[in-house]
PDB file of C-alpha atoms in Angstrom:
ATOM      1  CA  PRO A 293     -42.205 324.446  83.627  1.00  0.00           C
ATOM      2  CA  MET A 294     -38.966 323.025  84.940  1.00  0.00           C
ATOM      3  CA  LEU A 295     -37.297 325.338  87.400  1.00  0.00           C
ATOM      4  CA  LEU A 296     -33.591 325.839  87.964  1.00  0.00           C
ATOM      5  CA  GLN A 297     -32.757 327.646  91.209  1.00  0.00           C
ATOM      6  CA  GLY A 298     -36.168 329.243  91.233  1.00  0.00           C
ATOM      7  CA  ARG A 299     -36.025 330.471  87.626  1.00  0.00           C
ATOM      8  CA  SER A 300     -37.767 329.140  84.537  1.00  0.00           C
ATOM      9  CA  MET A 301     -35.497 328.276  81.640  1.00  0.00           C
ATOM     10  CA  LYS A 302     -36.317 330.212  78.504  1.00  0.00           C
ATOM     11  CA  GLN A 303     -33.419 329.146  76.299  1.00  0.00           C
ATOM     12  CA  ILE A 304     -31.011 326.223  76.223  1.00  0.00           C
ATOM     13  CA  ILE A 305     -27.800 326.209  74.188  1.00  0.00           C
ATOM     14  CA  ALA A 306     -26.279 322.788  73.578  1.00  0.00           C
ATOM     15  CA  ALA A 307     -23.027 322.243  71.673  1.00  0.00           C
ATOM     16  CA  THR A 308     -22.320 319.159  69.603  1.00  0.00           C
ATOM     17  CA  ASP A 309     -19.291 317.714  67.867  1.00  0.00           C
ATOM     18  CA  LEU A 310     -21.690 315.278  66.154  1.00  0.00           C
ATOM     19  CA  SER A 311     -20.343 312.311  68.134  1.00  0.00           C
ATOM     20  CA  ALA A 312     -22.494 309.678  69.850  1.00  0.00           C
ATOM     21  CA  ARG A 313     -21.473 311.080  73.223  1.00  0.00           C
ATOM     22  CA  SER A 314     -22.650 314.595  72.386  1.00  0.00           C
ATOM     23  CA  ASP A 315     -25.851 313.109  70.909  1.00  0.00           C
ATOM     24  CA  ARG A 316     -26.793 312.013  74.427  1.00  0.00           C
ATOM     25  CA  ALA A 317     -26.280 315.543  75.741  1.00  0.00           C
ATOM     26  CA  ILE A 318     -28.429 316.939  72.922  1.00  0.00           C
ATOM     27  CA  GLN A 319     -31.129 314.360  73.697  1.00  0.00           C
ATOM     28  CA  ARG A 320     -31.144 315.567  77.296  1.00  0.00           C
ATOM     29  CA  ALA A 321     -31.330 319.206  76.172  1.00  0.00           C
ATOM     30  CA  LEU A 322     -34.266 318.303  73.900  1.00  0.00           C
ATOM     31  CA  LEU A 323     -36.072 316.666  76.803  1.00  0.00           C
ATOM     32  CA  ILE A 324     -35.472 319.575  79.157  1.00  0.00           C
ATOM     33  CA  GLY A 325     -36.439 322.072  76.446  1.00  0.00           C
ATOM     34  CA  HIS A 326     -39.645 320.193  75.723  1.00  0.00           C
ATOM     35  CA  GLU A 327     -40.567 319.926  79.419  1.00  0.00           C
ATOM     36  CA  SER A 328     -39.853 323.577  80.130  1.00  0.00           C
ATOM     37  CA  ALA A 329     -41.062 325.010  76.781  1.00  0.00           C
ATOM     38  CA  ALA A 330     -37.602 326.559  76.391  1.00  0.00           C
ATOM     39  CA  ALA A 331     -36.154 327.452  73.012  1.00  0.00           C
ATOM     40  CA  LEU A 332     -33.219 325.206  72.088  1.00  0.00           C
ATOM     41  CA  GLU A 333     -30.169 326.250  70.107  1.00  0.00           C
ATOM     42  CA  ILE A 334     -27.897 323.472  68.858  1.00  0.00           C
ATOM     43  CA  LEU A 335     -24.383 324.769  68.221  1.00  0.00           C
ATOM     44  CA  HIS A 336     -21.652 323.139  66.118  1.00  0.00           C
ATOM     45  CA  VAL A 337     -18.220 324.677  65.441  1.00  0.00           C
ATOM     46  CA  ILE A 338     -16.180 323.936  62.310  1.00  0.00           C
ATOM     47  CA  ASP A 339     -12.394 324.360  62.262  1.00  0.00           C
ATOM     48  CA  ASP A 340     -11.721 327.685  60.560  1.00  0.00           C
ATOM     49  CA  THR A 341      -8.276 326.582  59.375  1.00  0.00           C
ATOM     50  CA  LEU A 342      -9.965 324.512  56.642  1.00  0.00           C
ATOM     51  CA  ASP A 343     -10.449 326.007  53.210  1.00  0.00           C
ATOM     52  CA  ASP A 344     -13.789 327.637  52.405  1.00  0.00           C
ATOM     53  CA  ARG A 345     -15.010 324.689  50.339  1.00  0.00           C
ATOM     54  CA  GLN A 346     -14.360 322.210  53.164  1.00  0.00           C
ATOM     55  CA  ILE A 347     -16.022 324.529  55.671  1.00  0.00           C
ATOM     56  CA  GLU A 348     -19.084 324.783  53.433  1.00  0.00           C
ATOM     57  CA  ARG A 349     -19.281 320.998  52.983  1.00  0.00           C
ATOM     58  CA  GLN A 350     -18.849 320.335  56.694  1.00  0.00           C
ATOM     59  CA  GLY A 351     -21.493 322.939  57.509  1.00  0.00           C
ATOM     60  CA  GLU A 352     -23.996 321.337  55.135  1.00  0.00           C
ATOM     61  CA  HIS A 353     -23.179 317.894  56.526  1.00  0.00           C
ATOM     62  CA  ALA A 354     -23.590 319.103  60.123  1.00  0.00           C
ATOM     63  CA  ARG A 355     -26.943 320.764  59.383  1.00  0.00           C
ATOM     64  CA  ALA A 356     -28.232 317.591  57.709  1.00  0.00           C
ATOM     65  CA  LEU A 357     -27.119 315.397  60.607  1.00  0.00           C
ATOM     66  CA  ILE A 358     -28.613 317.707  63.205  1.00  0.00           C
ATOM     67  CA  ALA A 359     -31.900 318.006  61.318  1.00  0.00           C
ATOM     68  CA  GLY A 360     -32.177 314.270  60.785  1.00  0.00           C
ATOM     69  CA  ALA A 361     -31.084 313.174  64.229  1.00  0.00           C
ATOM     70  CA  PHE A 362     -32.742 315.672  66.512  1.00  0.00           C
ATOM     71  CA  ARG A 363     -35.581 317.568  64.878  1.00  0.00           C
ATOM     72  CA  THR A 364     -37.615 314.437  64.146  1.00  0.00           C
ATOM     73  CA  GLN A 365     -37.665 313.494  67.832  1.00  0.00           C
ATOM     74  CA  VAL A 366     -39.754 316.380  69.120  1.00  0.00           C
ATOM     75  CA  SER A 367     -43.108 317.723  68.114  1.00  0.00           C
ATOM     76  CA  ASP A 368     -42.117 321.372  68.556  1.00  0.00           C
ATOM     77  CA  ALA A 369     -39.154 321.377  66.149  1.00  0.00           C
ATOM     78  CA  GLY A 370     -39.927 325.011  65.319  1.00  0.00           C
ATOM     79  CA  ASN A 371     -38.533 325.867  68.755  1.00  0.00           C
ATOM     80  CA  ILE A 372     -35.077 324.551  67.748  1.00  0.00           C
ATOM     81  CA  LYS A 373     -32.409 326.680  66.109  1.00  0.00           C
ATOM     82  CA  THR A 374     -29.228 325.278  64.566  1.00  0.00           C
ATOM     83  CA  THR A 375     -26.100 327.443  64.546  1.00  0.00           C
ATOM     84  CA  ILE A 376     -22.910 326.517  62.699  1.00  0.00           C
ATOM     85  CA  LEU A 377     -19.864 328.679  63.470  1.00  0.00           C
ATOM     86  CA  LYS A 378     -16.241 328.726  62.342  1.00  0.00           C
ATOM     87  CA  GLY A 379     -13.607 328.673  65.060  1.00  0.00           C
ATOM     88  CA  GLN A 380     -10.691 326.879  66.699  1.00  0.00           C
ATOM     89  CA  GLU A 381     -10.094 324.992  69.902  1.00  0.00           C
TER      90      GLU A 381
END
């Protein structure tokens, strides 16, 4: 497994705003997670000032994008968790 300062990674948390730039960071996290057998959590935050209906729609959209873009690229997709939170900058 990949070592970081003498320690094996067991979990990686990678945040995404669903942009192309953050996609590259997620791709890197997927690669590192696969090489080190670490669990990967992909985190996306939705603006909590939106109304509940918009938050729900954005959450569904984010989950679909994450599932389609990232989970199909690794064989151990069961080791990936997606978390959608409400929050502000």
